[in-house]
Short mmCIF file of C-alpha atoms and ligand atoms in Angstrom, two decimals:
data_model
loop_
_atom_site.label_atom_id
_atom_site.label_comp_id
_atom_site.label_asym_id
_atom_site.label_seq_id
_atom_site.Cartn_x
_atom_site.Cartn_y
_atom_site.Cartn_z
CA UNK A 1 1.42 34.73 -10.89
CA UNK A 2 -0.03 31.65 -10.87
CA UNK A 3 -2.58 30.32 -8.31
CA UNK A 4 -1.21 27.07 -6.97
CA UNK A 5 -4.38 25.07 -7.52
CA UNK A 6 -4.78 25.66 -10.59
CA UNK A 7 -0.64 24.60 -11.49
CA UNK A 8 -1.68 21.27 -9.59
CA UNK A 9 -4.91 20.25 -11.57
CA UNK A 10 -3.41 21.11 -14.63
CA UNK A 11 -0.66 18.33 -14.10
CA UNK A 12 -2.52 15.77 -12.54
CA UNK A 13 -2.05 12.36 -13.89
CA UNK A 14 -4.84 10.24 -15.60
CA UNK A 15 -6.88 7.72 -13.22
CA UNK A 16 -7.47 3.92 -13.85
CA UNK A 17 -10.59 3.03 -12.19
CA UNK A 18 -9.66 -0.64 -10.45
CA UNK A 19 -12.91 -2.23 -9.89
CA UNK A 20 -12.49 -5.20 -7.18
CA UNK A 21 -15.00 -8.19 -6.78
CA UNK A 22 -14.72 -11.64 -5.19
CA UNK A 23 -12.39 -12.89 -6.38
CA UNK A 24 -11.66 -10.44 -9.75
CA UNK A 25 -10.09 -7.37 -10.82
CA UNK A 26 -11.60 -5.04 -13.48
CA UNK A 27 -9.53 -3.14 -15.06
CA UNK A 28 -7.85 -2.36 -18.30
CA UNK A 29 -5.89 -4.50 -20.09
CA UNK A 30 -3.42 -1.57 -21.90
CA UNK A 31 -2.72 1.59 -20.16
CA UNK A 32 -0.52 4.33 -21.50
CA UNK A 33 3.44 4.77 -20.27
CA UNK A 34 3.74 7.85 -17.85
CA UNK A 35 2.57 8.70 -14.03
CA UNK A 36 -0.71 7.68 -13.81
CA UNK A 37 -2.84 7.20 -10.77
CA UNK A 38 -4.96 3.61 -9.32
CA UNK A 39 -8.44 4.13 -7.91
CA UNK A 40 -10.28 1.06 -5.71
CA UNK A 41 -13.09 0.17 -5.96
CA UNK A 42 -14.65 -2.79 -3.55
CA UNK A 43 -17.81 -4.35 -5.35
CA UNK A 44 -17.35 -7.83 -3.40
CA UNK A 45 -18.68 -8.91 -0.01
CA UNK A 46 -14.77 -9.48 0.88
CA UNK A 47 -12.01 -7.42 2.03
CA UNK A 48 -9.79 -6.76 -1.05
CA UNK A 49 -6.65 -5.14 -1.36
CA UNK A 50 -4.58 -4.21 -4.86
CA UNK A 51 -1.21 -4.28 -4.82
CA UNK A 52 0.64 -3.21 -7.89
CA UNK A 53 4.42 -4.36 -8.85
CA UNK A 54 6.50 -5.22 -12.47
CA UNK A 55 6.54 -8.37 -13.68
CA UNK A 56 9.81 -9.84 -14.95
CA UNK A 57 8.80 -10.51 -18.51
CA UNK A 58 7.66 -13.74 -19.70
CA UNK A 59 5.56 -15.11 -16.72
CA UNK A 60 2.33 -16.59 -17.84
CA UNK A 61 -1.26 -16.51 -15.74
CA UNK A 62 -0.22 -19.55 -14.22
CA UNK A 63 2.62 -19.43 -12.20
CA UNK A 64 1.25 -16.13 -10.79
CA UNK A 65 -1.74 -18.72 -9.16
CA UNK A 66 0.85 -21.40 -8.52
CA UNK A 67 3.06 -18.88 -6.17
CA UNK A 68 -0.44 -17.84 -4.81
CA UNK A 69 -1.17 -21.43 -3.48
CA UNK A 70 1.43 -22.07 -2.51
CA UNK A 71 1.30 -19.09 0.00
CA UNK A 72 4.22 -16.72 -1.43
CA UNK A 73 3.35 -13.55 0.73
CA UNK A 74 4.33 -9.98 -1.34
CA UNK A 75 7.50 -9.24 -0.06
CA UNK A 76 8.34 -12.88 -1.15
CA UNK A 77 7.35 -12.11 -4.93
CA UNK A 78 10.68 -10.45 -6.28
CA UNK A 79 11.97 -13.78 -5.92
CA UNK A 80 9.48 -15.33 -7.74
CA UNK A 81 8.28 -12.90 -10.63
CA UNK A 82 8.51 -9.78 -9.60
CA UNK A 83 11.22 -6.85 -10.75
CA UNK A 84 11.97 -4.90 -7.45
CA UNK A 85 9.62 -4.85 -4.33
CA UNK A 86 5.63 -4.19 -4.81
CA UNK A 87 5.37 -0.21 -5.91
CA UNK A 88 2.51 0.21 -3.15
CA UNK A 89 -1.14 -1.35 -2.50
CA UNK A 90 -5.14 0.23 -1.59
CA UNK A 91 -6.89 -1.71 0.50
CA UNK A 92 -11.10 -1.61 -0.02
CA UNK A 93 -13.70 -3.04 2.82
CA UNK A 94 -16.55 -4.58 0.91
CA UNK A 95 -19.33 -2.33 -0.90
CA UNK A 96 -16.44 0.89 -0.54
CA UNK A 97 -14.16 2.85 -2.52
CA UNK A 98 -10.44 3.44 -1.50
CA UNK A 99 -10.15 7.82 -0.78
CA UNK A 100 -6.31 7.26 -1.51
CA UNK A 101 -5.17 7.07 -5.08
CA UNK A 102 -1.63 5.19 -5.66
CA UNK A 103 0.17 6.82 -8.37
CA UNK A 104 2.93 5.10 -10.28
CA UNK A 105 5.21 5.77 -12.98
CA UNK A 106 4.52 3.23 -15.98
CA UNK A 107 7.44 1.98 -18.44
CA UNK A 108 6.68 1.66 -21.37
CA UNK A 109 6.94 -1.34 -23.20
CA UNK A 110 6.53 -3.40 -19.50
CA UNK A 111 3.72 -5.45 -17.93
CA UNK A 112 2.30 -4.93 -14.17
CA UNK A 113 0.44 -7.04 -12.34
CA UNK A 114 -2.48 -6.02 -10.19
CA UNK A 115 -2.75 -8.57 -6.79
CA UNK A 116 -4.61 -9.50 -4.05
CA UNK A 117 -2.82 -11.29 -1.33
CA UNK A 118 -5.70 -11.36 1.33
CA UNK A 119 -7.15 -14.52 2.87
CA UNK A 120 -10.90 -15.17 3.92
CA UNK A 121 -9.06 -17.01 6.87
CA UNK A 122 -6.04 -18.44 7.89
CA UNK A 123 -6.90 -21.72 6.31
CA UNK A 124 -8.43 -19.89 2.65
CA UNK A 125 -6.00 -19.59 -0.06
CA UNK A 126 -5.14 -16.42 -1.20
CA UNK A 127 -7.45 -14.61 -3.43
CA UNK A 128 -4.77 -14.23 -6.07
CA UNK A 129 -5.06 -18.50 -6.10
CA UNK A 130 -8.55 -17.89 -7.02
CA UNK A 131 -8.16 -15.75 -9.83
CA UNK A 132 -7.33 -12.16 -7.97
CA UNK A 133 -4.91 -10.65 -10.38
CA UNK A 134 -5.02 -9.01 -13.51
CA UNK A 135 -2.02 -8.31 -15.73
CA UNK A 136 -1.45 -4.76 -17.51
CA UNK A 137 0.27 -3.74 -20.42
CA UNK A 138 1.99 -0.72 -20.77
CA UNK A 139 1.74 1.17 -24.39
CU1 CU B 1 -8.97 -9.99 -2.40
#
């Protein structure tokens, strides 16, 4: 009989390492279809958050920054260019790394979009305006 540990590694998915800065993601451009687990990484003197959601296809880099100034919260984006609601987010004080993982199950053949929604203050654009989103393509 098998221990249960040991069942568990064996299956766990791969990890993208998300690498956050102000006002950036790293992170790969191509990942491959299947379950596959985020990591957070906070290298900026900001907080930063990374929410992850499907794109409807064909939206280019800059109407994700033109719903961004103007404001569009998340739960707003499925109206703009998102498939569905956000799948989840991490959230990363600066100089930290997330200890949650978010795990989603890629489609092949689709695009995500990494995002930051977060505001320096009430009167700061959101980071995604700045440049705080990074687009990935699924394999
Ligand atoms: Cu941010």
């Amino acid at each position: 009989m098998a221990a249960l540990g040991a069942c568990s590694a064996s299956t766990a998915p791969p990890v993208v390492p998300v690498v956050a800065s102000d006002y950036a993601f790293s992170a790969p451009d191509t990942v491959a279809a299947g379950l596959t687990a985020f990591s957070l990484e906070n290298r900026g003197a900001q907080q930063h958050e990374m929410h992850i959601g499907l794109l409807r296809p064909g939206f280019a880099p800059s109407q994700i920054v033109e719903a961004a100034r103007r404001g569009t919260g998340f739960r707003l984006l499925s109206e703009v260019y998102l498939e569905g609601a956000m799948h989840g987010a991490l959230f990363a004080w600066p100089r930290t790394t997330s200890p949650a993982r978010l795990t989603v199950e890629l489609v092949r053949g689709r695009s995500y979009i990494l995002l930051c929604t977060f505001r320096d203050s009430t009167a700061a654009p959101q980071h995604a305006a700045l440049g705080m989103f990074h687009f990935l393509q699924v394999r």
